[in-house]
Amino acid sequence: MTGRNMRHVIRSPEEIVLYFSLPIMFVLVFGYVFGSGMAVPGDGSYREFLLPGVFVMTMLYGLGATASQIAVDAGRGVVDRFRSLPMARSALLTGRAGADLLRALLELTVLVVCGLLVGWRWRNGMGDALAAVGLILLLRLAFTWLGILLGLLVPNPDTVSVIVFPFAFPLTALSNVFVAPELLPDWLGAIAAWNPLSATVAAARELFGNPGIGGESWAAQHAVLLAAGWPVLL
């Protein structure tokens, strides 16, 4: 089932280009156009502050692809066909999750290369960098299962896309992806600090050794713990 889903990705390269273009556009627009006017705690490079956020944001928007593919299979009766075959019922879901994790790894690899080209670096060694990548992929796995649930509840790809963007955009905006929570008003900063995206972004910045580490809240002081806990809870 994982191989079947990966073959669908290979046969639809335009979909991969579409999902890659959005985060790369964010890197270029925020990193170069607005980067000179953005404040970073500790006066670090805004591009190094931004890239871990873009990595995590891409994992969130991958939820739409997961839900759409599940909705397509459910709407066309493919799910019912698989259930009539002598196969594990869990294979349809675990195969989807496995394929999406492989796809997320491919997306993350491309974004890391893009980040290196625009000046982003990891500073704490390969071990911590791999730990950061692991936490990012763990969050993607959690979003994959939310996407599977959404695709089964709303078996219409057009409806899925309408639901995902209004959910994903505020979740991204009310996080530390683009701005550090301590630079926001107190009540808004508290919401951003406890956002599941913020936990993974803060943990990734800490492990990569990028600017933006710090804050006095419990969430900021225990970012790695939250980055592991939120995906498990989801």
Coordinates of C-alpha atoms in Angstrom, one line a residue, residues 30-187:
F30 CA 10.1 36.7 4.0
G31 CA 13.8 36.1 3.9
Y32 CA 14.7 38.7 1.3
V33 CA 11.8 41.1 0.9
F34 CA 10.7 41.5 4.5
G35 CA 13.8 40.0 6.3
S36 CA 15.6 43.3 6.7
G37 CA 12.7 44.8 8.6
M38 CA 12.0 41.8 10.9
A39 CA 13.3 41.7 14.5
V40 CA 15.0 38.6 15.9
P41 CA 15.7 38.1 19.6
G42 CA 19.5 38.4 20.0
D43 CA 19.9 40.2 16.7
G44 CA 20.5 37.0 14.7
S45 CA 20.0 36.4 11.1
Y46 CA 16.3 36.4 10.2
R47 CA 16.8 33.8 7.5
E48 CA 18.2 31.4 10.0
F49 CA 15.3 32.2 12.3
L50 CA 12.8 31.7 9.5
L51 CA 13.9 28.4 8.0
P52 CA 13.0 26.0 10.9
G53 CA 9.5 27.6 10.8
V54 CA 9.2 27.0 7.1
F55 CA 10.2 23.4 7.6
V56 CA 7.4 22.9 10.1
M57 CA 4.9 24.9 8.2
T58 CA 5.4 22.6 5.2
M59 CA 4.6 19.6 7.3
L60 CA 1.3 21.3 8.3
Y61 CA 0.2 22.0 4.8
G62 CA 1.0 18.4 3.8
L63 CA -2.2 17.6 5.7
G64 CA -4.2 18.8 2.8
A65 CA -2.6 16.3 0.4
T66 CA -3.2 13.4 2.8
A67 CA -6.9 14.3 3.3
S68 CA -7.5 14.8 -0.4
Q69 CA -6.0 11.5 -1.4
I70 CA -8.0 9.6 1.2
A71 CA -11.1 11.5 0.1
V72 CA -10.5 10.5 -3.5
D73 CA -10.1 6.9 -2.6
A74 CA -13.2 6.9 -0.4
G75 CA -15.3 8.8 -3.0
R76 CA -14.4 6.5 -5.9
G77 CA -15.1 3.4 -3.9
V78 CA -11.5 2.3 -3.7
V79 CA -11.6 1.9 0.0
D80 CA -14.6 -0.4 -0.3
R81 CA -12.8 -2.4 -2.9
F82 CA -9.8 -2.9 -0.7
R83 CA -12.0 -3.9 2.2
S84 CA -13.3 -6.7 0.1
L85 CA -9.8 -8.1 -0.5
P86 CA -7.9 -10.5 1.8
M87 CA -5.7 -7.8 3.3
A88 CA -5.3 -6.2 6.7
R89 CA -7.8 -3.4 7.1
S90 CA -5.1 -1.3 8.8
A91 CA -2.9 -1.5 5.7
L92 CA -4.9 1.2 3.9
L93 CA -4.1 3.6 6.7
T94 CA -0.6 2.6 7.6
G95 CA 0.3 2.5 3.9
R96 CA -0.9 6.0 3.5
A97 CA 1.0 7.2 6.6
G98 CA 4.2 5.5 5.4
A99 CA 4.0 7.0 2.0
D100 CA 3.3 10.5 3.4
L101 CA 6.3 10.2 5.7
L102 CA 8.5 9.3 2.8
R103 CA 7.1 12.2 0.8
A104 CA 7.7 14.5 3.8
L105 CA 11.3 13.4 4.0
L106 CA 11.7 14.3 0.3
E107 CA 10.1 17.7 0.8
L108 CA 12.3 18.4 3.9
T109 CA 15.4 17.4 1.9
V110 CA 14.6 19.9 -0.8
L111 CA 13.9 22.6 1.7
V112 CA 17.2 22.0 3.6
V113 CA 19.1 22.3 0.3
C114 CA 17.1 25.5 -0.5
G115 CA 18.0 26.8 3.0
L116 CA 21.7 26.1 2.6
L117 CA 21.6 28.1 -0.7
V118 CA 20.1 31.2 1.0
G119 CA 22.5 31.1 4.0
W120 CA 20.9 28.9 6.6
R121 CA 23.1 26.6 8.6
W122 CA 22.8 24.2 11.6
R123 CA 25.3 25.1 14.3
N124 CA 25.1 22.3 16.9
G125 CA 26.5 19.3 15.0
M126 CA 24.9 16.5 13.0
G127 CA 23.4 14.6 16.0
D128 CA 21.3 17.5 17.1
A129 CA 20.3 18.3 13.5
L130 CA 19.1 14.8 12.9
A131 CA 17.1 15.0 16.2
A132 CA 15.5 18.2 14.9
V133 CA 14.6 16.5 11.7
G134 CA 13.1 13.6 13.7
L135 CA 10.9 15.9 15.7
I136 CA 9.7 17.7 12.5
L137 CA 8.8 14.3 10.9
L138 CA 7.1 13.2 14.1
L139 CA 4.8 16.2 13.8
R140 CA 4.2 15.4 10.2
L141 CA 3.2 11.9 11.2
A142 CA 0.6 13.3 13.6
F143 CA -0.8 15.7 10.9
T144 CA -0.9 12.7 8.6
W145 CA -3.3 10.9 10.9
L146 CA -5.4 14.0 11.3
G147 CA -5.5 14.2 7.5
I148 CA -6.6 10.6 7.2
L149 CA -9.5 11.3 9.7
L150 CA -10.5 14.4 7.8
G151 CA -10.5 12.5 4.4
L152 CA -12.7 9.8 5.8
L153 CA -15.1 12.2 7.4
V154 CA -15.4 14.4 4.4
P155 CA -15.1 12.1 1.3
N156 CA -15.0 15.0 -1.2
P157 CA -11.6 16.4 -2.3
D158 CA -13.0 19.8 -3.1
T159 CA -14.5 20.2 0.4
V160 CA -11.3 19.0 2.0
S161 CA -9.3 21.7 0.4
V162 CA -11.8 24.3 1.5
I163 CA -11.5 23.1 5.1
V164 CA -7.7 22.7 5.3
F165 CA -6.6 26.2 4.4
P166 CA -8.8 28.1 6.9
F167 CA -7.5 25.8 9.5
A168 CA -3.8 25.8 8.6
F169 CA -3.4 29.6 7.9
P170 CA -4.5 30.8 11.4
L171 CA -2.5 28.0 13.1
T172 CA 0.6 29.2 11.2
A173 CA 0.0 32.9 11.8
L174 CA -0.6 32.4 15.6
S175 CA 2.8 30.6 16.1
N176 CA 6.4 31.5 16.2
V177 CA 7.1 30.6 12.5
F178 CA 7.5 34.2 11.4
V179 CA 7.7 36.2 14.7
A180 CA 9.0 35.3 18.1
P181 CA 6.1 35.1 20.7
E182 CA 7.9 37.6 23.1
L183 CA 7.6 40.3 20.4
L184 CA 3.8 39.9 20.3
P185 CA 1.2 41.3 22.8
D186 CA 1.1 39.2 26.0
W187 CA -2.2 37.4 25.3

